[in-house]
Amino acid sequence: MAFDVKKEYKDLYQPAATPSIIEVPRMRFVAVEGSGDPNEEDGDYQTALQLLYGVSFTIKTSRKSKDPAEHIEGYYDYVVPPLEGLWHMDTNDNETGAIDYSRKTDFQWTSMIRLPEFVTDEAFDACVSRFAAKHPEMDVSRVFLLDWTEGLAGQVMHKGSYDNEPATIATLDQHIAESGHRLDFDSANRRLHHEIYLGDPRKSKPENLRTVIRHPIV
């Protein structure tokens, strides 16, 4: 059976619709930063996803290469983890981190996909180079390796359209306050509004989408 983080770490990827407090450990990601409306057709966000999935699947399929030099030591079969995103706006502050969903063009984001633990710095660089060689039209200089410890956070499962997230977020933030914690947004340290996308908006009806939402806390 292929290793699937969604099944192995249900506390991180399958939270309840009732908010909870969790300690998120260090993880390694392939990431791309950008800004603007994620819904813009052929926009920067869509380009970022092409880069992320391109590199991710280059890593996943490396074991199939006929060149042994391209095989990654310690490789095990796995399911590519879900897309994640860190979101903020210049107007965010450390108290609320509020996001105005009516101003999507003002979004600043880091899109990312978790990597298996066997991916070393050298293996990552080699796979990015192989992807670039096959896709010279893509700007792989935007892709970077991110080692990130999210730490203490409040989280909840949101079900439905992304535009309906504010009500779920309000419930999450209320639970955080009632639990004796406070929000701790800090864009410089990537302590931001965090979403993990368990559904594909291209294939699912908006009401069937599932999104893990996390907020950093102290």
Short mmCIF file of N, CA, C and O in Angstrom, two decimals, residues 10-57:
data_model
loop_
_atom_site.label_atom_id
_atom_site.label_comp_id
_atom_site.label_asym_id
_atom_site.label_seq_id
_atom_site.Cartn_x
_atom_site.Cartn_y
_atom_site.Cartn_z
N LYS A 10 -4.25 11.34 10.56
CA LYS A 10 -5.63 11.83 10.50
C LYS A 10 -5.83 13.06 11.38
O LYS A 10 -6.69 13.90 11.09
N ASP A 11 -5.04 13.17 12.45
CA ASP A 11 -5.17 14.35 13.31
C ASP A 11 -4.79 15.62 12.57
O ASP A 11 -5.28 16.72 12.89
N LEU A 12 -3.92 15.51 11.56
CA LEU A 12 -3.48 16.67 10.81
C LEU A 12 -4.31 16.93 9.56
O LEU A 12 -4.44 18.08 9.12
N TYR A 13 -4.88 15.86 8.99
CA TYR A 13 -5.53 16.00 7.69
C TYR A 13 -7.02 15.65 7.69
O TYR A 13 -7.68 15.87 6.68
N GLN A 14 -7.52 15.12 8.79
CA GLN A 14 -8.94 14.76 8.85
C GLN A 14 -9.57 15.26 10.15
O GLN A 14 -10.18 14.49 10.89
N PRO A 15 -9.43 16.55 10.45
CA PRO A 15 -10.02 17.05 11.70
C PRO A 15 -11.54 17.08 11.63
O PRO A 15 -12.14 16.99 10.55
N ALA A 16 -12.15 17.21 12.78
CA ALA A 16 -13.60 17.28 12.85
C ALA A 16 -14.09 18.67 12.46
O ALA A 16 -13.31 19.62 12.36
N ALA A 17 -15.40 18.77 12.26
CA ALA A 17 -16.01 20.07 11.98
C ALA A 17 -16.08 20.92 13.25
O ALA A 17 -16.38 22.11 13.18
N THR A 18 -15.78 20.29 14.39
CA THR A 18 -15.67 21.01 15.66
C THR A 18 -14.21 21.42 15.85
O THR A 18 -13.32 20.58 15.74
N PRO A 19 -13.91 22.67 16.12
CA PRO A 19 -12.52 23.13 16.23
C PRO A 19 -11.75 22.41 17.33
O PRO A 19 -12.32 21.95 18.32
N SER A 20 -10.42 22.35 17.16
CA SER A 20 -9.55 21.71 18.13
C SER A 20 -8.21 22.43 18.14
O SER A 20 -7.91 23.22 17.24
N ILE A 21 -7.40 22.12 19.15
CA ILE A 21 -6.05 22.67 19.27
C ILE A 21 -5.06 21.55 18.97
O ILE A 21 -5.23 20.42 19.44
N ILE A 22 -4.03 21.85 18.18
CA ILE A 22 -3.08 20.82 17.77
C ILE A 22 -1.67 21.39 17.69
O ILE A 22 -1.50 22.59 17.45
N GLU A 23 -0.68 20.54 17.92
CA GLU A 23 0.73 20.90 17.75
C GLU A 23 1.18 20.28 16.44
O GLU A 23 1.19 19.06 16.29
N VAL A 24 1.57 21.11 15.48
CA VAL A 24 1.94 20.63 14.14
C VAL A 24 3.46 20.53 14.06
O VAL A 24 4.16 21.53 14.26
N PRO A 25 4.01 19.36 13.74
CA PRO A 25 5.46 19.16 13.73
C PRO A 25 6.12 19.73 12.47
O PRO A 25 5.45 20.20 11.55
N ARG A 26 7.42 19.67 12.44
CA ARG A 26 8.20 20.11 11.28
C ARG A 26 7.87 19.24 10.08
O ARG A 26 7.74 18.03 10.18
N MET A 27 7.73 19.89 8.93
CA MET A 27 7.49 19.20 7.68
C MET A 27 8.32 19.85 6.58
O MET A 27 8.76 21.00 6.72
N ARG A 28 8.51 19.12 5.51
CA ARG A 28 9.26 19.63 4.36
C ARG A 28 8.31 19.75 3.18
O ARG A 28 7.51 18.85 2.90
N PHE A 29 8.39 20.90 2.47
CA PHE A 29 7.49 21.17 1.36
C PHE A 29 8.25 21.64 0.13
O PHE A 29 9.33 22.22 0.23
N VAL A 30 7.64 21.44 -1.03
CA VAL A 30 8.00 22.17 -2.23
C VAL A 30 7.02 23.34 -2.28
O VAL A 30 5.82 23.16 -2.08
N ALA A 31 7.52 24.55 -2.50
CA ALA A 31 6.68 25.73 -2.37
C ALA A 31 6.94 26.76 -3.47
O ALA A 31 8.02 26.80 -4.07
N VAL A 32 5.92 27.59 -3.70
CA VAL A 32 6.00 28.71 -4.65
C VAL A 32 5.24 29.87 -4.02
O VAL A 32 4.13 29.69 -3.52
N GLU A 33 5.82 31.06 -4.07
CA GLU A 33 5.16 32.26 -3.55
C GLU A 33 4.60 33.10 -4.69
O GLU A 33 5.13 33.09 -5.80
N GLY A 34 3.55 33.85 -4.39
CA GLY A 34 2.99 34.73 -5.41
C GLY A 34 1.92 35.62 -4.81
O GLY A 34 1.75 35.70 -3.59
N SER A 35 1.19 36.30 -5.67
CA SER A 35 0.13 37.20 -5.23
C SER A 35 -0.96 37.25 -6.28
O SER A 35 -0.75 36.89 -7.44
N GLY A 36 -2.12 37.73 -5.86
CA GLY A 36 -3.22 37.91 -6.81
C GLY A 36 -4.34 36.92 -6.62
O GLY A 36 -4.32 36.06 -5.74
N ASP A 37 -5.34 37.06 -7.46
CA ASP A 37 -6.57 36.27 -7.41
C ASP A 37 -6.30 34.82 -7.83
O ASP A 37 -5.89 34.58 -8.97
N PRO A 38 -6.54 33.85 -6.95
CA PRO A 38 -6.30 32.45 -7.33
C PRO A 38 -7.27 31.94 -8.38
O PRO A 38 -7.01 30.89 -9.00
N ASN A 39 -8.37 32.65 -8.57
CA ASN A 39 -9.38 32.21 -9.55
C ASN A 39 -9.14 32.77 -10.95
O ASN A 39 -9.87 32.44 -11.88
N GLU A 40 -8.12 33.59 -11.10
CA GLU A 40 -7.84 34.18 -12.41
C GLU A 40 -7.42 33.10 -13.40
O GLU A 40 -6.46 32.35 -13.16
N GLU A 41 -8.11 33.02 -14.49
CA GLU A 41 -7.82 32.01 -15.51
C GLU A 41 -6.44 32.28 -16.10
O GLU A 41 -6.14 33.40 -16.52
N ASP A 42 -5.59 31.24 -16.12
CA ASP A 42 -4.22 31.35 -16.62
C ASP A 42 -3.42 32.39 -15.84
O ASP A 42 -2.46 32.97 -16.36
N GLY A 43 -3.81 32.64 -14.58
CA GLY A 43 -3.11 33.62 -13.75
C GLY A 43 -1.90 33.03 -13.04
O GLY A 43 -1.52 31.87 -13.25
N ASP A 44 -1.30 33.83 -12.18
CA ASP A 44 -0.06 33.44 -11.51
C ASP A 44 -0.27 32.24 -10.60
O ASP A 44 0.62 31.38 -10.48
N TYR A 45 -1.43 32.16 -9.95
CA TYR A 45 -1.69 31.04 -9.05
C TYR A 45 -1.72 29.73 -9.83
O TYR A 45 -1.18 28.71 -9.39
N GLN A 46 -2.35 29.75 -11.00
CA GLN A 46 -2.41 28.54 -11.83
C GLN A 46 -1.01 28.12 -12.29
O GLN A 46 -0.69 26.93 -12.36
N THR A 47 -0.18 29.10 -12.59
CA THR A 47 1.21 28.79 -12.96
C THR A 47 1.95 28.16 -11.79
O THR A 47 2.72 27.20 -11.96
N ALA A 48 1.71 28.68 -10.59
CA ALA A 48 2.35 28.12 -9.40
C ALA A 48 1.96 26.66 -9.21
O ALA A 48 2.80 25.82 -8.87
N LEU A 49 0.69 26.33 -9.44
CA LEU A 49 0.25 24.95 -9.29
C LEU A 49 0.92 24.03 -10.30
O LEU A 49 1.26 22.88 -9.98
N GLN A 50 1.11 24.52 -11.50
CA GLN A 50 1.81 23.72 -12.51
C GLN A 50 3.23 23.40 -12.05
O GLN A 50 3.72 22.27 -12.23
N LEU A 51 3.89 24.38 -11.47
CA LEU A 51 5.24 24.16 -10.96
C LEU A 51 5.23 23.15 -9.81
O LEU A 51 6.04 22.22 -9.77
N LEU A 52 4.32 23.34 -8.87
CA LEU A 52 4.28 22.47 -7.70
C LEU A 52 4.00 21.02 -8.07
O LEU A 52 4.71 20.10 -7.63
N TYR A 53 2.99 20.81 -8.88
CA TYR A 53 2.64 19.44 -9.25
C TYR A 53 3.68 18.85 -10.19
O TYR A 53 3.96 17.64 -10.14
N GLY A 54 4.28 19.68 -11.04
CA GLY A 54 5.32 19.20 -11.92
C GLY A 54 6.51 18.64 -11.16
O GLY A 54 6.99 17.54 -11.44
N VAL A 55 6.99 19.40 -10.17
CA VAL A 55 8.12 18.95 -9.37
C VAL A 55 7.71 17.77 -8.48
O VAL A 55 8.46 16.79 -8.34
N SER A 56 6.51 17.83 -7.91
CA SER A 56 6.05 16.76 -7.02
C SER A 56 5.99 15.42 -7.75
O SER A 56 6.42 14.38 -7.23
N PHE A 57 5.48 15.43 -8.96
CA PHE A 57 5.35 14.18 -9.70
C PHE A 57 6.68 13.75 -10.32
O PHE A 57 6.88 12.56 -10.59
#
